[in-house]
XYZ file of C-alpha atoms in Angstrom:
676
model
C 0.128 -0.174 0.060
C 3.163 2.085 0.824
C 3.965 1.548 -2.773
C 0.819 2.865 -4.447
C 1.375 5.782 -2.002
C 4.138 6.470 -3.905
C 3.839 5.347 -7.242
C -0.019 8.545 -6.311
C 2.246 10.890 -5.528
C 5.146 10.716 -7.890
C 3.088 11.111 -11.159
C 1.031 14.664 -9.438
C 3.313 15.842 -8.683
C 4.949 15.789 -11.820
C 3.155 17.149 -15.198
C 0.961 18.698 -16.266
C -0.780 17.997 -12.701
C 2.154 19.608 -10.021
C 0.250 18.771 -6.452
C 3.308 19.563 -5.299
C 2.047 16.982 -2.502
C 3.768 14.470 0.090
C 3.337 11.184 2.123
C 1.884 13.117 4.632
C 0.226 15.903 2.312
C -2.038 13.448 0.301
C -2.501 11.682 3.156
C -4.617 13.697 5.063
C -6.273 14.548 2.004
C -10.266 15.675 2.369
C -12.631 13.485 1.493
C -14.000 16.525 -1.010
C -10.040 17.149 -2.398
C -9.445 13.262 -3.511
C -12.749 13.887 -5.124
C -11.354 17.135 -6.507
C -8.087 14.926 -7.205
C -9.932 12.297 -8.858
C -11.647 15.094 -11.236
C -7.924 16.630 -12.124
C -7.150 13.316 -13.469
C -10.274 12.749 -15.102
C -10.524 16.124 -16.442
C -6.576 15.065 -18.179
C -7.521 12.158 -19.798
C -11.314 13.269 -20.916
C -11.609 17.279 -21.205
C -14.888 16.819 -21.097
C -14.589 16.089 -16.765
C -13.487 19.030 -16.086
C -15.669 20.689 -13.837
C -15.596 21.993 -10.169
C -17.047 19.255 -7.694
C -18.305 21.306 -5.742
C -21.176 22.330 -7.997
C -22.042 19.311 -8.243
C -24.926 17.378 -7.075
C -22.748 14.031 -5.148
C -24.749 11.780 -7.327
C -23.963 13.359 -10.446
C -20.519 12.720 -9.379
C -20.903 9.599 -8.975
C -22.562 8.573 -12.301
C -20.204 10.889 -13.919
C -17.555 9.348 -12.763
C -19.392 5.376 -13.004
C -19.638 5.930 -16.677
C -16.229 6.819 -17.670
C -14.275 4.055 -15.253
C -17.012 1.477 -17.531
C -16.008 3.035 -20.672
C -12.107 2.909 -19.517
C -12.790 -0.537 -18.363
C -11.615 -0.174 -14.660
C -12.430 -3.140 -12.962
C -12.837 -2.472 -9.321
C -11.119 -5.049 -6.836
C -12.295 -8.167 -5.229
C -13.402 -6.597 -2.331
C -15.198 -3.483 -2.866
C -16.760 -5.293 -6.427
C -20.640 -5.039 -4.455
C -21.549 -2.178 -7.058
C -23.696 -0.560 -4.042
C -20.518 -0.804 -2.168
C -17.934 1.658 -4.423
C -20.649 3.818 -5.134
C -21.238 4.539 -1.367
C -17.787 4.444 -0.672
C -16.985 7.459 -4.612
C -19.944 9.286 -3.039
C -18.043 9.483 0.547
C -14.436 9.590 -1.440
C -13.098 6.476 0.607
C -9.582 5.969 1.209
C -9.874 2.352 -0.009
C -11.909 3.523 -3.408
C -10.266 6.295 -4.626
C -6.984 4.913 -4.010
C -6.560 2.153 -6.484
C -8.428 4.003 -8.755
C -6.040 6.912 -8.884
C -3.131 4.234 -9.365
C -4.670 2.753 -11.934
C -5.240 6.110 -14.029
C -1.427 6.910 -13.633
C -0.573 3.829 -14.593
C -1.679 4.197 -17.922
C -2.783 7.971 -18.720
C -1.722 8.059 -22.356
C -3.556 4.345 -23.218
C -6.798 5.900 -21.482
C -7.134 9.515 -23.516
C -7.003 7.636 -26.493
C -9.855 5.542 -25.010
C -11.252 7.968 -23.696
C -10.459 9.407 -27.528
C -12.174 6.674 -30.058
C -14.970 6.348 -26.776
C -16.044 8.845 -27.528
C -17.190 8.214 -31.537
C -16.650 4.820 -30.880
C -19.046 3.321 -28.621
C -22.808 3.284 -30.487
C -25.890 5.432 -29.040
C -28.585 2.801 -28.389
C -32.185 3.172 -29.947
C -34.496 0.110 -29.536
C -36.159 -2.092 -32.277
C -38.998 -0.142 -32.680
C -37.954 3.698 -33.201
C -35.726 1.590 -35.809
C -39.201 0.807 -38.567
C -38.862 4.635 -39.580
C -37.255 4.444 -42.467
C -35.562 7.974 -41.783
C -34.150 6.842 -38.223
C -32.969 3.487 -39.810
C -31.881 5.421 -42.776
C -30.636 7.889 -40.604
C -29.062 5.348 -38.252
C -27.046 3.261 -41.042
C -25.751 6.146 -41.885
C -24.772 6.717 -38.262
C -22.741 3.096 -38.699
C -20.956 4.248 -41.294
C -19.361 7.267 -40.533
C -18.626 5.195 -36.518
C -16.383 1.838 -39.432
C -15.294 4.826 -41.696
C -13.973 6.763 -38.562
C -12.056 3.026 -37.558
C -11.133 2.911 -41.201
C -9.287 6.590 -41.345
C -7.930 5.587 -37.913
C -5.957 2.723 -38.376
C -4.690 4.702 -41.716
C -4.020 7.341 -39.437
C -2.029 4.722 -36.370
C -0.070 3.277 -39.649
C 1.275 6.272 -40.863
C 1.947 7.852 -37.651
C 4.309 3.951 -37.236
C 5.114 3.858 -40.782
C 8.363 5.446 -39.848
C 8.190 8.477 -41.744
C 9.563 11.824 -41.280
C 9.832 14.713 -41.519
C 14.088 14.576 -41.548
C 13.137 12.418 -44.091
C 11.031 13.894 -46.029
C 13.288 17.148 -46.415
C 16.444 15.447 -47.131
C 13.716 14.157 -50.188
C 12.404 17.506 -51.962
C 15.916 18.828 -51.545
C 16.866 15.928 -53.732
C 14.242 15.770 -55.656
C 15.655 19.940 -56.526
C 18.676 18.629 -57.540
C 17.093 16.625 -60.185
C 15.678 18.516 -60.804
C 18.287 21.912 -61.897
C 20.434 18.752 -63.416
C 17.337 17.952 -65.656
C 16.391 22.456 -66.643
C 20.833 21.863 -67.037
C 20.396 18.878 -69.818
C 17.474 20.537 -71.807
C 19.788 24.208 -71.924
C 22.582 21.984 -73.682
C 20.187 19.675 -75.541
C 18.704 22.852 -76.088
C 21.983 24.816 -77.463
C 23.097 21.555 -79.308
C 19.590 21.770 -81.725
C 19.873 25.327 -82.315
C 23.379 25.348 -84.404
C 20.863 23.108 -86.256
C 19.428 24.495 -89.614
C 15.492 24.118 -89.596
C 15.665 21.953 -85.668
C 12.419 24.511 -85.160
C 9.606 22.519 -88.121
C 11.918 19.241 -86.737
C 11.163 20.056 -82.769
C 7.078 21.412 -84.199
C 6.538 17.370 -85.353
C 8.284 16.273 -82.727
C 5.509 18.415 -81.095
C 3.178 17.278 -82.898
C 4.373 13.492 -82.411
C 3.664 13.825 -79.633
C 0.780 15.128 -78.879
C -0.838 12.402 -81.231
C 0.469 9.512 -79.018
C -1.000 11.446 -76.338
C -4.111 11.626 -78.572
C -3.952 7.638 -78.980
C -3.321 6.865 -75.599
C -6.595 8.969 -74.905
C -8.636 7.193 -76.992
C -7.968 3.725 -76.104
C -8.603 5.099 -72.420
C -11.664 5.928 -74.529
C -12.730 2.863 -76.076
C -11.853 0.635 -72.710
C -14.439 2.620 -71.323
C -16.967 2.813 -73.937
C -16.892 -1.095 -73.806
C -17.350 -1.051 -69.700
C -20.399 0.572 -70.319
C -21.724 -1.495 -73.176
C -20.636 -4.622 -71.041
C -22.125 -2.864 -68.476
C -25.394 -1.765 -70.181
C -26.031 -5.515 -71.672
C -26.540 -6.402 -67.914
C -28.382 -4.230 -67.521
C -30.789 -5.463 -70.195
C -30.183 -8.203 -69.224
C -31.107 -7.665 -65.677
C -34.058 -5.688 -66.941
C -35.374 -8.386 -69.661
C -35.291 -11.600 -66.506
C -37.762 -8.636 -63.829
C -40.076 -8.960 -67.036
C -39.892 -12.069 -67.711
C -40.414 -13.035 -63.329
C -43.508 -9.680 -63.684
C -45.168 -11.663 -66.620
C -45.289 -14.654 -64.808
C -46.098 -12.819 -61.360
C -49.677 -11.535 -63.451
C -50.126 -14.722 -65.228
C -51.569 -16.066 -61.200
C -53.346 -13.251 -60.309
C -56.549 -13.544 -61.083
C -59.714 -12.175 -58.758
C -59.064 -15.267 -56.827
C -56.422 -15.180 -55.416
C -55.947 -11.741 -54.350
C -59.118 -11.657 -52.134
C -57.619 -14.968 -50.794
C -54.442 -13.837 -50.498
C -55.378 -10.558 -49.342
C -57.841 -12.040 -47.011
C -54.434 -13.911 -45.329
C -53.161 -10.718 -44.867
C -55.872 -9.089 -42.830
C -56.007 -12.215 -41.045
C -52.467 -11.867 -39.932
C -52.558 -8.075 -39.943
C -55.644 -8.452 -37.682
C -53.951 -10.698 -35.507
C -50.921 -8.986 -35.127
C -52.462 -5.760 -34.271
C -55.098 -6.910 -32.133
C -53.317 -10.503 -29.918
C -49.531 -10.239 -30.687
C -48.926 -6.082 -31.104
C -50.844 -5.413 -27.512
C -48.260 -8.217 -25.759
C -45.294 -7.219 -26.284
C -46.590 -3.267 -25.684
C -48.445 -4.685 -22.775
C -44.629 -6.469 -21.479
C -42.404 -3.704 -22.959
C -44.248 -1.477 -19.773
C -44.419 -3.689 -16.840
C -40.151 -4.050 -18.239
C -39.709 -0.654 -18.693
C -42.223 -0.166 -15.477
C -39.818 -2.641 -12.844
C -36.618 -1.198 -15.016
C -38.239 2.446 -13.323
C -38.491 1.080 -10.508
C -35.787 -0.829 -9.298
C -33.814 2.726 -10.522
C -35.220 4.904 -8.145
C -34.776 2.341 -5.853
C -31.157 2.927 -3.269
C -28.560 0.839 -4.358
C -28.714 -2.383 -2.309
C -26.612 -3.959 -0.178
C -25.301 -7.570 0.860
C -28.177 -7.453 3.742
C -30.931 -6.003 1.509
C -30.409 -8.989 -1.669
C -30.211 -12.180 1.851
C -33.508 -9.998 2.428
C -34.522 -9.942 -1.120
C -33.774 -14.458 -1.711
C -35.312 -14.958 1.176
C -38.737 -13.391 0.414
C -38.593 -15.429 -3.054
C -37.938 -18.425 -1.036
C -41.214 -17.984 0.729
C -43.308 -16.373 -2.256
C -41.818 -20.307 -3.789
C -42.542 -22.683 -1.244
C -46.216 -21.400 -0.592
C -47.333 -21.491 -4.765
C -45.444 -25.695 -4.483
C -48.770 -25.370 -1.655
C -50.787 -23.633 -3.446
C -49.997 -26.129 -6.845
C -50.536 -29.309 -4.049
C -53.647 -28.363 -2.655
C -55.448 -28.000 -6.262
C -53.731 -30.806 -7.510
C -56.086 -32.164 -4.624
C -59.086 -30.699 -4.918
C -58.949 -31.860 -8.996
C -62.401 -32.305 -10.312
C -62.058 -35.267 -12.460
C -64.175 -32.835 -15.498
C -61.863 -30.664 -15.646
C -58.863 -33.778 -16.148
C -60.909 -34.505 -19.588
C -60.633 -30.689 -20.574
C -56.763 -30.635 -19.418
C -55.743 -32.828 -22.896
C -57.714 -29.848 -25.623
C -56.155 -26.857 -23.388
C -52.878 -28.309 -23.671
C -53.571 -28.319 -28.003
C -55.669 -24.980 -27.437
C -51.528 -23.391 -25.357
C -50.170 -26.030 -28.649
C -52.084 -23.984 -31.366
C -51.211 -20.861 -28.855
C -47.226 -21.242 -29.037
C -47.372 -22.247 -33.109
C -49.131 -19.370 -33.914
C -47.175 -17.088 -31.796
C -43.759 -18.817 -33.242
C -45.656 -18.212 -36.273
C -46.480 -14.756 -35.958
C -42.442 -14.377 -34.995
C -41.792 -15.800 -38.134
C -44.029 -13.057 -40.724
C -42.052 -10.580 -38.262
C -38.454 -11.049 -38.652
C -39.592 -11.765 -42.327
C -41.248 -8.417 -42.624
C -38.314 -6.931 -41.257
C -35.835 -8.654 -42.866
C -37.700 -8.047 -46.323
C -37.234 -4.280 -45.491
C -33.612 -4.276 -44.904
C -33.234 -5.998 -48.151
C -35.629 -3.472 -49.735
C -33.460 -0.245 -47.849
C -30.174 -1.999 -49.030
C -31.605 -2.191 -52.258
C -32.554 1.547 -52.480
C -29.146 1.941 -51.188
C -27.186 -0.131 -54.731
C -29.831 1.821 -56.639
C -28.973 5.311 -55.317
C -25.472 4.099 -55.474
C -25.638 2.741 -59.461
C -27.531 6.706 -59.718
C -24.944 8.346 -58.652
C -22.133 6.466 -60.324
C -23.846 5.808 -63.518
C -25.854 8.971 -64.260
C -28.706 6.507 -64.304
C -30.896 3.327 -62.897
C -32.124 1.706 -65.723
C -31.255 2.065 -68.561
C -34.675 1.053 -71.325
C -34.662 -0.432 -74.889
C -35.522 2.763 -76.855
C -32.217 4.152 -74.550
C -29.984 1.203 -75.660
C -30.729 1.810 -79.003
C -28.951 5.565 -78.632
C -25.954 4.518 -76.750
C -25.773 1.763 -79.909
C -25.994 3.645 -82.537
C -23.567 6.512 -80.234
C -21.232 3.184 -79.792
C -21.248 3.213 -83.925
C -20.682 6.797 -84.681
C -17.635 6.187 -81.906
C -16.022 3.154 -84.109
C -16.161 4.899 -87.369
C -14.295 8.500 -86.477
C -11.816 5.915 -83.867
C -11.463 4.114 -86.995
C -10.708 7.076 -89.006
C -9.161 8.635 -86.510
C -6.476 5.162 -86.702
C -6.457 5.062 -90.268
C -5.017 9.008 -89.686
C -2.578 8.330 -87.532
C -0.842 5.498 -89.208
C -0.447 7.857 -91.841
C 0.831 10.373 -89.926
C 3.684 8.027 -88.743
C 4.481 7.017 -92.490
C 5.249 10.493 -93.272
C 7.092 10.658 -90.336
C 8.728 7.668 -91.321
C 9.352 9.308 -94.584
C 10.395 12.446 -93.058
C 13.005 11.334 -90.623
C 14.586 9.709 -93.487
C 14.836 12.828 -95.484
C 16.346 14.027 -92.311
C 19.064 12.003 -92.017
C 19.833 11.882 -95.933
C 20.514 15.561 -95.699
C 21.825 15.197 -92.871
C 24.015 12.923 -95.052
C 24.664 14.921 -97.536
C 25.434 18.192 -95.315
C 28.074 16.692 -94.250
C 29.704 15.490 -97.442
C 29.954 19.152 -98.540
C 31.410 20.371 -94.714
C 33.423 17.774 -95.389
C 34.650 18.958 -99.636
C 34.315 22.923 -98.481
C 37.490 22.175 -95.013
C 39.600 19.673 -97.927
C 39.294 22.871 -100.381
C 40.019 25.546 -97.892
C 42.932 23.468 -96.337
C 44.337 22.701 -100.418
C 43.750 26.906 -100.493
C 45.756 27.365 -97.259
C 42.929 29.002 -95.553
C 41.390 26.212 -93.249
C 38.337 26.970 -91.421
C 37.497 30.666 -92.752
C 34.597 29.453 -93.279
C 34.016 28.919 -90.434
C 35.432 32.053 -88.423
C 33.156 34.007 -91.755
C 29.660 32.618 -89.812
C 31.275 33.805 -86.371
C 32.284 36.714 -87.374
C 29.155 37.382 -88.492
C 26.862 36.447 -85.385
C 29.485 38.613 -83.192
C 28.898 41.868 -85.648
C 25.455 41.182 -85.568
C 25.359 40.656 -81.781
C 27.127 43.989 -81.510
C 25.221 45.892 -82.878
C 22.316 44.341 -81.676
C 24.205 45.334 -78.350
C 24.590 48.868 -79.686
C 21.703 49.508 -80.307
C 20.835 48.262 -76.882
C 22.882 50.425 -74.491
C 22.296 53.504 -76.501
C 18.660 53.497 -75.914
C 19.793 52.195 -72.060
C 22.381 55.291 -71.102
C 19.542 57.533 -73.077
C 17.073 56.088 -70.247
C 18.839 55.580 -67.464
C 19.891 59.179 -68.100
C 15.688 60.680 -67.384
C 15.679 58.425 -65.406
C 18.717 60.153 -63.199
C 17.644 62.931 -63.435
C 13.110 62.150 -62.999
C 15.573 60.655 -59.155
C 16.980 63.742 -58.581
C 14.039 65.930 -58.817
C 11.907 63.907 -56.420
C 14.376 63.751 -54.006
C 15.010 67.051 -54.269
C 10.947 67.732 -53.487
C 11.010 64.719 -50.618
C 14.033 66.558 -48.892
C 12.329 69.966 -48.760
C 8.908 68.396 -47.608
C 10.568 66.722 -44.595
C 12.636 68.473 -43.759
C 10.449 69.985 -41.176
C 8.845 66.675 -39.581
C 12.893 66.319 -39.424
C 13.024 68.635 -36.783
C 9.282 67.261 -35.329
C 11.787 64.072 -35.362
C 14.383 65.081 -33.269
C 12.129 66.747 -30.551
C 10.500 63.628 -30.369
C 12.893 61.491 -30.148
C 14.394 62.959 -27.357
C 11.560 63.239 -25.267
C 11.192 59.234 -26.542
C 14.258 58.989 -25.108
C 13.047 60.166 -21.351
C 9.513 58.687 -21.343
C 11.765 55.278 -22.076
C 13.630 55.805 -19.256
C 11.027 57.700 -17.369
C 8.834 54.092 -18.436
C 11.700 51.179 -17.346
C 12.654 53.001 -13.360
C 8.189 52.722 -12.949
C 8.530 49.587 -14.134
C 11.091 48.000 -11.217
C 9.022 49.952 -9.012
C 5.371 48.769 -10.749
C 6.627 45.032 -10.484
C 8.438 44.952 -7.218
C 4.802 46.356 -5.222
C 3.037 43.649 -7.163
C 5.942 40.700 -6.170
C 5.214 41.576 -2.373
C 1.004 42.408 -2.509
C 0.978 39.134 -4.313
C 3.039 37.880 -1.843
C 0.664 39.540 0.950
C -2.017 38.174 -1.192
C -1.358 35.013 -1.192
C -0.877 34.160 2.002
C -3.740 36.411 3.155
C -6.057 33.746 1.358
C -4.289 30.980 2.943
C -5.261 32.070 6.095
C -8.610 33.063 4.506
C -9.108 29.294 3.239
C -7.926 28.226 6.914
C -10.215 30.148 8.468
C -13.291 29.399 6.802
C -13.041 25.730 7.151
C -12.710 26.159 11.052
C -14.981 28.052 11.039
C -17.205 25.382 9.008
C -16.649 22.777 11.002
C -16.816 25.494 14.739
C -20.932 25.667 12.862
C -21.477 21.729 11.629
C -20.441 21.241 15.633
C -22.259 23.634 16.788
C -25.240 22.398 15.146
C -24.033 19.067 16.041
C -24.058 19.569 20.245
C -27.357 21.404 19.302
C -29.578 19.342 17.679
C -28.272 16.587 20.506
C -29.099 18.882 24.090
C -32.604 19.153 22.203
C -32.983 15.665 22.454
C -31.261 14.547 25.561
C -33.960 18.044 26.939
C -36.827 15.944 25.566
C -36.099 12.286 26.115
C -35.267 13.835 30.354
C -38.414 15.634 30.034
C -40.072 12.382 28.703
C -38.257 9.699 31.515
C -39.625 12.496 34.101
C -43.103 12.735 33.342
C -43.080 8.976 33.297
C -41.633 8.842 36.769
C -44.065 11.336 38.492
C -47.704 9.549 36.332
C -45.751 6.487 38.062
C -44.945 7.689 40.978
C -48.914 9.874 41.991
C -50.846 8.318 43.694
C -54.143 9.410 41.089
C -54.866 5.869 40.216
C -55.870 8.002 36.078
C -52.771 9.348 36.274
C -51.023 5.749 36.752
C -52.576 4.763 34.232
C -51.158 7.478 31.751
C -47.381 5.947 31.712
C -46.662 4.091 29.597
C -45.531 0.519 31.675
C -49.010 0.730 32.694
C -50.845 0.671 28.811
C -48.376 -1.663 27.882
C -48.840 -3.622 31.327
C -52.231 -3.274 30.139
C -52.303 -4.617 26.051
C -49.537 -8.072 27.748
C -52.826 -8.423 30.019
C -55.355 -8.405 26.719
C -52.838 -9.847 24.102
C -52.104 -12.961 26.860
C -55.633 -12.979 27.026
C -56.573 -13.288 23.719
C -53.727 -15.563 22.796
C -55.925 -17.713 25.658
C -59.554 -17.529 24.080
C -57.379 -18.801 20.480
C -56.115 -21.496 21.770
C -59.582 -22.674 23.599
C -61.196 -22.488 20.170
C -58.575 -24.326 18.404
C -59.007 -26.935 20.332
C -62.010 -27.385 19.658
C -61.902 -26.561 15.862
C -59.914 -29.818 16.133
C -61.949 -32.012 18.075
C -64.616 -31.674 15.460
C -62.332 -31.012 12.719
C -63.301 -35.050 12.028
C -67.059 -34.470 12.719
C -67.367 -31.514 10.417
C -65.901 -33.388 7.464
C -68.334 -35.841 7.088
C -71.103 -33.265 7.889
C -69.632 -31.825 4.999
C -69.438 -34.752 2.599
C -73.403 -35.855 3.232
C -73.524 -32.137 2.273
C -71.602 -32.314 -0.835
C -73.711 -35.988 -1.500
C -77.038 -35.310 -0.915
C -76.588 -31.478 -2.719
C -75.213 -33.624 -5.878
C -78.418 -35.404 -5.630
C -80.084 -33.126 -5.623
C -78.668 -31.403 -8.753
C -79.300 -35.181 -9.931
C -83.265 -34.973 -9.334
C -83.774 -31.226 -10.471
C -81.516 -32.175 -14.247
C -84.104 -35.784 -13.933
C -87.138 -32.754 -13.738
C -85.999 -31.008 -16.439
C -85.734 -33.405 -19.101
C -89.420 -35.323 -17.518
C -90.693 -31.901 -18.357
C -88.888 -31.672 -22.244
C -90.100 -35.136 -22.754
C -93.602 -34.275 -21.487
C -93.881 -31.599 -24.381
C -92.864 -33.525 -27.155
C -95.686 -36.154 -26.285
C -97.093 -38.730 -23.546
C -95.526 -41.906 -22.495
C -98.100 -44.962 -21.981
C -97.360 -47.618 -19.944
C -99.460 -50.822 -21.199
C -97.778 -55.122 -19.923
C -94.172 -54.162 -20.052
C -93.732 -51.769 -22.933
C -93.679 -47.874 -23.155
C -95.819 -45.901 -25.745
C -94.318 -42.019 -26.606
C -98.488 -40.179 -28.510
C -97.895 -37.444 -30.180
């Protein structure tokens, strides 16, 4: 236990609690302070629990804490397994109840934070089944379940990303490597561009390459469109097959629908619905009402302990014994006519049970049908949102096939054009190679001629000089224009600077004085700030001391008031007891018989004497009843036989009267004749 207290104190002194406890101060906490500490730990796990328990009723506090503990899957220790004692311990701030909870919570705060966060979204709302019969509520609940499942998936992905090992440093390193590769690619493209610019007709070649790339992209897009159209055609064929199957089923169902079968089906459905409405549903509703009343009664009763449960078990045993006795008496007094009827009663009960079982199966089948219809509507909505239409009709299918054929012809034309362009591209490429070879041969001949004449490199030098001279002339023109522009701009800037200086001169003079004033005020502000901080620190220390004194005095006043009220109440109770004792003594000692009769002792003695006399009379009466029991039972049996005999005579008399009304019976010579 001491190790447990040490662990609790160490954890409470750390971040984020910072309670500054030691073992003595923590062990001497008041119950309310201990509960507030427990609530602070709850608030760290779940921010919704950040509540001052002094502003909350104890029942609400215990209910909120027990709800959170059940969400966090806390299991009480074996000695506090009784729910009532656990709740009472929480209300009173009992240390044997609160300390294990703190120890368990502080061991796994991060894990419990995660569990409380997930419980906020994953603990499903319990909706009664009768409410789910409504389509709107059912659809909303299904959407809620889908959102919960989506949250589970997103949370798993988030956890996988957190534990996958990716870090910002690695991502930054990858970005830097990509930027370096980008720079290298840009430099390579620049080198290739410079190399291509020296080739004649390079613009035309680039244009041809660009067109080739565009045509390849168009070819890929056309292939994708062809694949999409094949998929759409396949889906359209499947829809057509489903529609034909539905049409076939509907025709088959319509062929069986004659008026007699429809009437018979409607009558059966009406009988089933009337039975459901008049017998089954009222019984279920009444059973649910009894269950709700019982649960409300159980919820309104206070928490029961072990003694209360033992008392209830004893009462249940007594009631079971009484029921068994009544059953035995009923079996002893059973009538033979009732024995004959038991067979029919059993058969009727079996039929009723079968009827109820079939009604349950029908209800389940209807619920399953409703669920399947809802799922079918959802699938139809999904297909409508993805494909744009629910079911394709015959005319729409024909139009789609016509569009597909037209697109197929267009595709063939485009493919033919692409083939022609590829052939032309091959011819152009071959022509380019031939011209390039001719150009190289001409250059070689020119070089050999220049070498023979002794002016090797003249053509290259001439071209270079012409290019340099053209560039120099362009640069000279640009320099001239740039110098003129710069001189005009310098003049404008000088004029603007002069104007701004003249406009800013008075403002600068004012600014100097203001700067000096600002320095003085800053110095004064620093001095005042130091004085204020020192004064505030002193006042803050005095205020904290005064608050501590006020808090201790208030607690002492509260304790003294409680002690005063308790002593005052006890003194009043004792005075009343003393007064009653003195009155009893006076009445007992008094010589007046009337006064003595008012004494409690005399009243109790009189009641005892009356009860003893009554018990004596009852015992005598019991003795008389026991002695005359056998004779009385015999007499009762004789009266019962007499009653049966009289009933038999009555039945015979009634039967004779009914026969006399029909005709007259004549007896002659041992024969009976009926004369009408």
